[in-house]
mmCIF file of C-alpha atoms and ligand atoms in Angstrom:
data_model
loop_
_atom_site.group_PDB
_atom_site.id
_atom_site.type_symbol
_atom_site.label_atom_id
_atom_site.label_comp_id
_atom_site.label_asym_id
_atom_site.label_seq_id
_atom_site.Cartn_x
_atom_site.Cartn_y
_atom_site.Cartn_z
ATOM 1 C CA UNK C 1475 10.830 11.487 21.040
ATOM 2 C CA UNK C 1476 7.393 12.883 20.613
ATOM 3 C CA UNK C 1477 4.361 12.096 21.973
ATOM 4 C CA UNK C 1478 2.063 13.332 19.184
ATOM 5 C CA UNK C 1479 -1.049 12.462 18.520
ATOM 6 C CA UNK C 1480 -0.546 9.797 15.665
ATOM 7 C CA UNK C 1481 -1.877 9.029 12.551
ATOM 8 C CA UNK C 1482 -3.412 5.487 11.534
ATOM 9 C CA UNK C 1483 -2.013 3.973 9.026
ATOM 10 C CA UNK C 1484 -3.522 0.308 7.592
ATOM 11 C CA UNK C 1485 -2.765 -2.772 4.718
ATOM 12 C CA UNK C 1486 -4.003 -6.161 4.615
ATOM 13 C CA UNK C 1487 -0.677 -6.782 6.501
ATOM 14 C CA UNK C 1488 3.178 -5.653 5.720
ATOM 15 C CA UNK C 1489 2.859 -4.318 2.190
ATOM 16 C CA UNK C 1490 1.896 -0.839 4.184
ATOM 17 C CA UNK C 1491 5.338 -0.259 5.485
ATOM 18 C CA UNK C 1492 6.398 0.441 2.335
ATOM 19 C CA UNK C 1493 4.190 3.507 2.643
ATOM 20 C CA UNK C 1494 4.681 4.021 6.018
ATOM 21 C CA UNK C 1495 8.844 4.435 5.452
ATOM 22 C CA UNK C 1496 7.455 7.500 2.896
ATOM 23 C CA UNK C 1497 5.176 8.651 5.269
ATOM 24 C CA UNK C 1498 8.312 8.442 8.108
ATOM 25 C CA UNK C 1499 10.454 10.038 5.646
ATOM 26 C CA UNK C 1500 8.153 13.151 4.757
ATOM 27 C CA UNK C 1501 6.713 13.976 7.952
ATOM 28 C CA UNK C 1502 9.380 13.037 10.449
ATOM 29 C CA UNK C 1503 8.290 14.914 13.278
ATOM 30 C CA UNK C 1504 4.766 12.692 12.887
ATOM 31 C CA UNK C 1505 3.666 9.958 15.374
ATOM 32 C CA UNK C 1506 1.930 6.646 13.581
ATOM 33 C CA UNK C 1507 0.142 3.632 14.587
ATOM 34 C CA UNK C 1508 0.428 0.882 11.966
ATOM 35 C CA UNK C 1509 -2.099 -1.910 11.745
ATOM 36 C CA UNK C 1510 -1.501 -4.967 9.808
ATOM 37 C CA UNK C 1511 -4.927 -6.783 9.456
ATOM 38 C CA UNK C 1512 -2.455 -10.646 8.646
ATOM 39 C CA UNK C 1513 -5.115 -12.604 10.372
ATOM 40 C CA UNK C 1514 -7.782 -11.605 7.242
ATOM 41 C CA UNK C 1515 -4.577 -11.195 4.350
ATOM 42 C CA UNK C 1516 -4.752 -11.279 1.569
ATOM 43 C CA UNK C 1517 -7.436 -8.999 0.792
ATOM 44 C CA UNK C 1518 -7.158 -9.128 -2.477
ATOM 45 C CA UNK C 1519 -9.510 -12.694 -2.880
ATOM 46 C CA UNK C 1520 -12.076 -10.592 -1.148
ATOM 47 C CA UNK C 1521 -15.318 -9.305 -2.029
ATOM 48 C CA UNK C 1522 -16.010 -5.809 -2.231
ATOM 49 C CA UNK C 1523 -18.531 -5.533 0.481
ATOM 50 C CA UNK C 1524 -16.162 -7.722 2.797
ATOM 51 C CA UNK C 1525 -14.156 -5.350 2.489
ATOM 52 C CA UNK C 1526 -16.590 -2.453 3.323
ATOM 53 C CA UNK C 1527 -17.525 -4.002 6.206
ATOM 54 C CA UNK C 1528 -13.894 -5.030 7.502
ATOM 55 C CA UNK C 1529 -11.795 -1.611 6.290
ATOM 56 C CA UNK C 1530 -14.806 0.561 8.428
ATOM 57 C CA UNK C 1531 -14.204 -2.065 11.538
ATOM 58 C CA UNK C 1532 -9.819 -1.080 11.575
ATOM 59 C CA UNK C 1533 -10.227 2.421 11.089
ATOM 60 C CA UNK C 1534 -12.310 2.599 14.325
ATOM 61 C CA UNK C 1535 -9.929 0.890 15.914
ATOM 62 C CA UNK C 1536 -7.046 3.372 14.638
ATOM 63 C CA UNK C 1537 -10.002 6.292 15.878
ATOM 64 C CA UNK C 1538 -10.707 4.920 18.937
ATOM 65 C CA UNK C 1539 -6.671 4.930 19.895
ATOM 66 C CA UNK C 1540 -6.986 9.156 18.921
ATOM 67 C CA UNK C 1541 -5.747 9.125 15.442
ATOM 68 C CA UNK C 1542 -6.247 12.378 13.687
ATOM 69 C CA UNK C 1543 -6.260 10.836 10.072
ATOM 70 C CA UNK C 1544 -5.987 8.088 8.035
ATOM 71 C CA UNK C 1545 -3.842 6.980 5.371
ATOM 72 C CA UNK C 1546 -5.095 3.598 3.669
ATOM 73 C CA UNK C 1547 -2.054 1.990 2.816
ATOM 74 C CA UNK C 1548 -3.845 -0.747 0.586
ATOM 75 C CA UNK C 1549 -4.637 -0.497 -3.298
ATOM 76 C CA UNK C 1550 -7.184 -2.945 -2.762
ATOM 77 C CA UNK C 1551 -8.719 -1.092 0.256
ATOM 78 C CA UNK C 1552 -8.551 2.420 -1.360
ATOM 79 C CA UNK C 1553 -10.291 1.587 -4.396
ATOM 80 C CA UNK C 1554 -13.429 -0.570 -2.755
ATOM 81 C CA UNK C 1555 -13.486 1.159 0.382
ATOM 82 C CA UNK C 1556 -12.071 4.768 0.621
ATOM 83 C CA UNK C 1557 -15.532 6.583 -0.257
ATOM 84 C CA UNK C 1558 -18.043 4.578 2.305
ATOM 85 C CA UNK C 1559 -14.910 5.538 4.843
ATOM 86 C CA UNK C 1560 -14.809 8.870 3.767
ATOM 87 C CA UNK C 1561 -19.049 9.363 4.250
ATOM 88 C CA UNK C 1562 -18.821 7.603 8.157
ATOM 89 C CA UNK C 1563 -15.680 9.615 9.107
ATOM 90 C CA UNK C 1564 -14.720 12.878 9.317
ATOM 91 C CA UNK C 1565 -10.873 13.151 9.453
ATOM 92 C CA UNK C 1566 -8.370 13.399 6.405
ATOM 93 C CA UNK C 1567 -8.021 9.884 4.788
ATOM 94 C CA UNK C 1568 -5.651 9.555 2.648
ATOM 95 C CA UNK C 1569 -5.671 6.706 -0.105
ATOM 96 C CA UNK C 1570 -3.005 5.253 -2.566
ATOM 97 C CA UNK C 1571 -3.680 5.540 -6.356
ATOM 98 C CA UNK C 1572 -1.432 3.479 -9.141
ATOM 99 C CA UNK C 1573 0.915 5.671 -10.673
ATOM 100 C CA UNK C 1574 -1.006 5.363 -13.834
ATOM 101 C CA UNK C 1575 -0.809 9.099 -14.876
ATOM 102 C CA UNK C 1576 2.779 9.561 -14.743
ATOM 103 C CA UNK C 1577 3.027 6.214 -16.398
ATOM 104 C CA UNK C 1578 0.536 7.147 -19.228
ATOM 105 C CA UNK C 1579 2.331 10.546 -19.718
ATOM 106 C CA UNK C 1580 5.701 9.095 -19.634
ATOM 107 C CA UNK C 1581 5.713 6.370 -21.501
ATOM 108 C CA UNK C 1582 7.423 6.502 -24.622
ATOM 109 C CA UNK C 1583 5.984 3.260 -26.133
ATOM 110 C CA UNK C 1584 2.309 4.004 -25.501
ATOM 111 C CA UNK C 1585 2.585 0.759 -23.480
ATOM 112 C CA UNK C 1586 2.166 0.270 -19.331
ATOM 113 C CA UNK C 1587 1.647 -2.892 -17.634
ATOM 114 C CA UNK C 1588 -0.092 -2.533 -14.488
ATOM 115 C CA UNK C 1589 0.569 -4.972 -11.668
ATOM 116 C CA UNK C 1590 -1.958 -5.234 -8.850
ATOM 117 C CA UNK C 1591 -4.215 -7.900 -6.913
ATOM 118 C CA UNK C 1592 -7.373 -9.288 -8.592
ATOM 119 C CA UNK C 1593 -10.131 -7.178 -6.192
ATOM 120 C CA UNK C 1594 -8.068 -4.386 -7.086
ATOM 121 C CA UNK C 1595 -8.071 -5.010 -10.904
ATOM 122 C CA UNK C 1596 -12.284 -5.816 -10.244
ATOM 123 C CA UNK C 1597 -13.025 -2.573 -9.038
ATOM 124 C CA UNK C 1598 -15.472 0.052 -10.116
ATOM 125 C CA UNK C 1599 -13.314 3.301 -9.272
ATOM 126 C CA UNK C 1600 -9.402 1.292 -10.693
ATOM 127 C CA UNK C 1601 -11.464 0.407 -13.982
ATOM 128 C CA UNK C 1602 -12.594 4.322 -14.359
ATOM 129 C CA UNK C 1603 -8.929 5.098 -13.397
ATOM 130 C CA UNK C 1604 -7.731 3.146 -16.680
ATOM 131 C CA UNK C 1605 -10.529 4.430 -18.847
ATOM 132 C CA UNK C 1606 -9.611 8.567 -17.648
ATOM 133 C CA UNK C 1607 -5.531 6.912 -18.913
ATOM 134 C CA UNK C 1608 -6.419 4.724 -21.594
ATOM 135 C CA UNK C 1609 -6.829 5.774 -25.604
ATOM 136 C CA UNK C 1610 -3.299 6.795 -26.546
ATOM 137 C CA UNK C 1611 -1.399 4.825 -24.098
ATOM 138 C CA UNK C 1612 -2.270 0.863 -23.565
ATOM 139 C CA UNK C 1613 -3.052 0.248 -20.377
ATOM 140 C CA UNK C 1614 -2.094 -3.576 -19.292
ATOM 141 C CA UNK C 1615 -3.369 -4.817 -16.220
ATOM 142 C CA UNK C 1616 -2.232 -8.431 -14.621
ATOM 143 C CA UNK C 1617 -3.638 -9.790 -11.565
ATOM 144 C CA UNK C 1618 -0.408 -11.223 -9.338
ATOM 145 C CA UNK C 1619 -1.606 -13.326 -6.155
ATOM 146 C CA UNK C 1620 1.203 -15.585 -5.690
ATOM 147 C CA UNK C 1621 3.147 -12.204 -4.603
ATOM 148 C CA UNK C 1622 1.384 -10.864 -1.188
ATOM 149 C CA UNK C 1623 2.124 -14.185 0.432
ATOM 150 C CA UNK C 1624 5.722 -14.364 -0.824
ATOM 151 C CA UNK C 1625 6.268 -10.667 0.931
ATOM 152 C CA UNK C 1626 4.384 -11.511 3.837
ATOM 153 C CA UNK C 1627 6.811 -14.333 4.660
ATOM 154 C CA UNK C 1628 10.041 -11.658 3.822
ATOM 155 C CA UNK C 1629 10.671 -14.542 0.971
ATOM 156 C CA UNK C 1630 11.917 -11.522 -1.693
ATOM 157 C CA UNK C 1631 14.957 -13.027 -3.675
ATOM 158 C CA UNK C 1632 14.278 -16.357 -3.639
ATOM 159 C CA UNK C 1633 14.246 -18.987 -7.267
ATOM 160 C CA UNK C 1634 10.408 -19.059 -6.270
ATOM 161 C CA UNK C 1635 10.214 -15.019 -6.405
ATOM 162 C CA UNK C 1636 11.809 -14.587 -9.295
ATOM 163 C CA UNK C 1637 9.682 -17.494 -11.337
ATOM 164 C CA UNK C 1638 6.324 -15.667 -9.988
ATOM 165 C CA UNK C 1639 7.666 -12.577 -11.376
ATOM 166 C CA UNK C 1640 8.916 -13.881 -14.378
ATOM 167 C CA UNK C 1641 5.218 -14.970 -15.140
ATOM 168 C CA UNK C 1642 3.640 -11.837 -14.612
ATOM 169 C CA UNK C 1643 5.647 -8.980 -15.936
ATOM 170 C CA UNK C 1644 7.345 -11.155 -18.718
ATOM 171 C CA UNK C 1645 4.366 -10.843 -20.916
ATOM 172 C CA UNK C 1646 3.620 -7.237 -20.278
ATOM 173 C CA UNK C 1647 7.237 -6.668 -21.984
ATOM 174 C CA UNK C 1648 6.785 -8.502 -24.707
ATOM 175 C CA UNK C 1649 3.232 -6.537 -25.627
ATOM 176 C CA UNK C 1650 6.158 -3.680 -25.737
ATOM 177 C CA UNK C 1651 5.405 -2.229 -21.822
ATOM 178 C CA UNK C 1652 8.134 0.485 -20.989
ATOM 179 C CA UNK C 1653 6.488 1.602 -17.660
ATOM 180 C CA UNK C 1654 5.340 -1.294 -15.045
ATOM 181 C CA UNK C 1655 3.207 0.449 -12.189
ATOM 182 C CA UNK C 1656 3.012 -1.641 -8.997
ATOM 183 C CA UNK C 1657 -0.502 -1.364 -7.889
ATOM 184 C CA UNK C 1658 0.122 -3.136 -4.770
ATOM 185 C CA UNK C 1659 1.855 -2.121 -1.765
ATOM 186 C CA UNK C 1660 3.210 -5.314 -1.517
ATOM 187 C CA UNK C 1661 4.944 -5.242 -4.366
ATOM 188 C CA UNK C 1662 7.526 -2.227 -3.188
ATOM 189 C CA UNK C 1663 9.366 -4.956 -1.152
ATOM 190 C CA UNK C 1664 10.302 -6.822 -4.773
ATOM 191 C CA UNK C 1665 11.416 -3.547 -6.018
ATOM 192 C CA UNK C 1666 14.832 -5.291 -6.605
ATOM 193 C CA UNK C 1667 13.786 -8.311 -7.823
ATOM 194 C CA UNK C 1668 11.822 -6.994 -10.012
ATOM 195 C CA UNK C 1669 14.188 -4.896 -11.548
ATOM 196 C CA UNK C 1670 16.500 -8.007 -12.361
ATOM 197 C CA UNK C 1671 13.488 -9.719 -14.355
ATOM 198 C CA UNK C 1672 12.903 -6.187 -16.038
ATOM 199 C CA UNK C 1673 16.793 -6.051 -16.934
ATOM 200 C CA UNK C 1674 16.218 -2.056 -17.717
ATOM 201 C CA UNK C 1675 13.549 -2.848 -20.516
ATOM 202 C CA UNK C 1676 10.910 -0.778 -18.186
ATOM 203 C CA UNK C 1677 10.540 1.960 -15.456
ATOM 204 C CA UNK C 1678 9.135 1.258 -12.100
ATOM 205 C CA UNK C 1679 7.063 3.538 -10.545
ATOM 206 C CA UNK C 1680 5.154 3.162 -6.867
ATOM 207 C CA UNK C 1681 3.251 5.457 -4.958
ATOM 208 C CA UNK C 1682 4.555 6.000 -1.807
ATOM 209 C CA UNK C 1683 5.825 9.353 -2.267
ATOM 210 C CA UNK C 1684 3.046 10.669 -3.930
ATOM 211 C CA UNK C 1685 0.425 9.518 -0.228
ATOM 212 C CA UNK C 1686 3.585 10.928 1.770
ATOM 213 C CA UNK C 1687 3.100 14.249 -0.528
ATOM 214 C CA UNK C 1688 -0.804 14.191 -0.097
ATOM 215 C CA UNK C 1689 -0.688 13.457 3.551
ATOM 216 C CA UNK C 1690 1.570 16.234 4.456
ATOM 217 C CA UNK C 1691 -1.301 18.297 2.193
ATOM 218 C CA UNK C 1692 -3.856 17.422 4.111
ATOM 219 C CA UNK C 1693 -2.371 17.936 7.506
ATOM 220 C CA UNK C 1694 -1.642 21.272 6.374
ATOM 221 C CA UNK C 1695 -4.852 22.074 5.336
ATOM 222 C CA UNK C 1696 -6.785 21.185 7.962
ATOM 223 C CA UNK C 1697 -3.668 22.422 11.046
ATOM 224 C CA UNK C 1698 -3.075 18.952 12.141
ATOM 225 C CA UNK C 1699 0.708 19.558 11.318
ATOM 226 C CA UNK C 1700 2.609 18.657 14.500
ATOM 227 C CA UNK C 1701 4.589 21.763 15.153
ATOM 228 C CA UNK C 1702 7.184 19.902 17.439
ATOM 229 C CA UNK C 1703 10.635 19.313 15.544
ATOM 230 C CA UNK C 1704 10.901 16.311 17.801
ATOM 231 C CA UNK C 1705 11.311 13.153 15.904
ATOM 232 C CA UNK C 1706 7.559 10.543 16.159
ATOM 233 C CA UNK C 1707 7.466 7.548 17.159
ATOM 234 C CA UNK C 1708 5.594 4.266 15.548
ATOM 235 C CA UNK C 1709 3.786 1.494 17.318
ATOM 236 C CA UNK C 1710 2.499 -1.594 15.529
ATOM 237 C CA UNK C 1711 -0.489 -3.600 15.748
ATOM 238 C CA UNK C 1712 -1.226 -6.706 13.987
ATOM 239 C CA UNK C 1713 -5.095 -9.145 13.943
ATOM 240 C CA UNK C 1714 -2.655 -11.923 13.683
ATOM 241 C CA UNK C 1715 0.255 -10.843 15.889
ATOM 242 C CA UNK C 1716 2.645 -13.916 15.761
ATOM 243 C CA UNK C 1717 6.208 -14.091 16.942
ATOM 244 C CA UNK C 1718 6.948 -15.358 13.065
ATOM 245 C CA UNK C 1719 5.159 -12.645 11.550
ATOM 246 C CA UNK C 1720 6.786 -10.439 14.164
ATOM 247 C CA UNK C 1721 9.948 -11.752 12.498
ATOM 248 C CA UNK C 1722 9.223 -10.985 9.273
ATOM 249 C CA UNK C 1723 7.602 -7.098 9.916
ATOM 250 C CA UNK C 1724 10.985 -6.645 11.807
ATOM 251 C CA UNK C 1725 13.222 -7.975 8.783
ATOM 252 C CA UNK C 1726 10.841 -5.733 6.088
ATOM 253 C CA UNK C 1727 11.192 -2.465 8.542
ATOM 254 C CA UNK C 1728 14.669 -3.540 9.039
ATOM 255 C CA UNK C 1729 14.732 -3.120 12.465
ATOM 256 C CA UNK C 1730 13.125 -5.185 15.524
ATOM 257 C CA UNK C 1731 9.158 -4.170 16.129
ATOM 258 C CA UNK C 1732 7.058 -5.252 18.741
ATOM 259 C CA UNK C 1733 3.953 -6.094 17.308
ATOM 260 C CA UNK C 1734 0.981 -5.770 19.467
ATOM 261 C CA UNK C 1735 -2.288 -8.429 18.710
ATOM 262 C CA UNK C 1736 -5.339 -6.371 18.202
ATOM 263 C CA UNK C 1737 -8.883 -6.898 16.752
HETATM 264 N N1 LIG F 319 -1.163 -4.344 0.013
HETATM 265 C C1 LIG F 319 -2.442 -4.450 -0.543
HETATM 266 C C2 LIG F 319 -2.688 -3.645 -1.777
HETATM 267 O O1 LIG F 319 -2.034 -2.632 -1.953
HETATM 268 C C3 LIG F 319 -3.266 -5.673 -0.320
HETATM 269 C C4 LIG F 319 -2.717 -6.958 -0.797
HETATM 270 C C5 LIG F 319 -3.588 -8.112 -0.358
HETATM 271 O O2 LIG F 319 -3.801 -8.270 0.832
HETATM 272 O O3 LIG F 319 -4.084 -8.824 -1.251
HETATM 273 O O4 LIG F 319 -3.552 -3.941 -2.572
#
């Protein structure tokens, strides 16, 4: 294995992996260093500035352990904190977007339902991201917070699951949605289950191979590539590092982590 110099990766707590498999999958000779900020999740009931404050506090943590960029593995984070990182720091950061545009050009319909957390949905840069999409194609947005906590306990085919799902997207098909964009890293983990509430009426689309794409850009572009063919190695760290939500990182990776407690 590798002993490259990593790359910091960061969510509100699990929903990240889901990018972080991508980001595994893309760039396999990479190193990364995942934090999971659990003690602070969700951050989508937070405020903007919170948020500001809090996303600039974990990625000097991820600097301080010699990261050579970032990828913010949040929605939420990316969209109220990605440009206030991007003026303190200067390494590649890499944020996630909704796959709105390929949803707007794809959809047959003229109808996407967008699912993602309420700060998200509040932001000034996700609500200029649906005007540059919107006209032609509807663009339906629905806030979902029952979901983060349901993935951050691993609870992802459960009656409970699929009621909470039921709720959200039900509506967006019946306005005639044929795309549903999860806006929410989260929300990967209920890929399946959400596919048996859809029952085929919609496409899915995430982003995690889109920030895999973009990372391996960046690298490129600034010769931070790691040359060595070597497979990387991951570490976790977690703000609220307990043997459950050990448990439960370990069953969403789907293999056992040891999660470290940090800041
Ligand atoms: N996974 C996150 C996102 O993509 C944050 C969810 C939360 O903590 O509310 O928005």
């Amino acid at each position: 294995m590798s002993d490259a110099i990593p790359i910091g990766v960061f969510d509100s707590g699990v929903g990240g992996l889901s990018i972080a498999r991508c980001l595994q999958r893309e760039l396999p000779s990479e190193s990364f260093l995942y934090f999971a900020d659990q003690k602070y999740s969700p951050y989508g009931s937070k405020s903007a500035s919170w948020l500001e404050a809090r996303t600039e506090l974990v990625a000097q943590f991820l600097l301080e352990r010699g990261c050579k960029a970032l990828v913010v593995a949040c929605n939420t984070a990316t969209v109220n904190s990605i440009s206030a990182l991007r003026e303190k720091i200067e390494l590649p950061i890499v944020g996630v977007e909704p796959a709105i545009k390929p949803a707007a050009l794809h959809s047959k319909a003229g109808v996407v339902g967008v699912l993602a957390t309420a700060q998200t949905l509040r932001a000034d840069s996700f609500c200029t991201l649906l005007d540059k999409f919107s006209g032609p194609v509807k663009l339906l947005t629905q806030a979902c917070p029952e979901l983060v906590g349901l993935v951050e306990s691993a609870n992802l085919h459960s009656e409970e699951t699929i009621d909470a799902l039921r709720s959200y997207i039900e509506p967006l098909l019946d306005l005639g949605a044929d795309h549903i964009v999860l806006g929410c890293t989260h929300f990967s983990f209920l890929r399946e289950s959400i596919a048996q509430v859809i029952g085929g009426r919609a496409l899915i689309l995430d982003a995690g191979a889109p920030v895999a794409a973009e990372l391996r850009r960046q690298l490129g572009k600034f010769d931070l590539l790691n040359a060595s063919c070597a497979p990387g190695k991951i570490s976790f760290y977690s703000s609220g590092a307990t043997s459950l939500a050990a448990k439960n990182m370990s069953l969403l990776w789907g293999s056992p982590i040891e999660l470290r407690e940090a800041i």
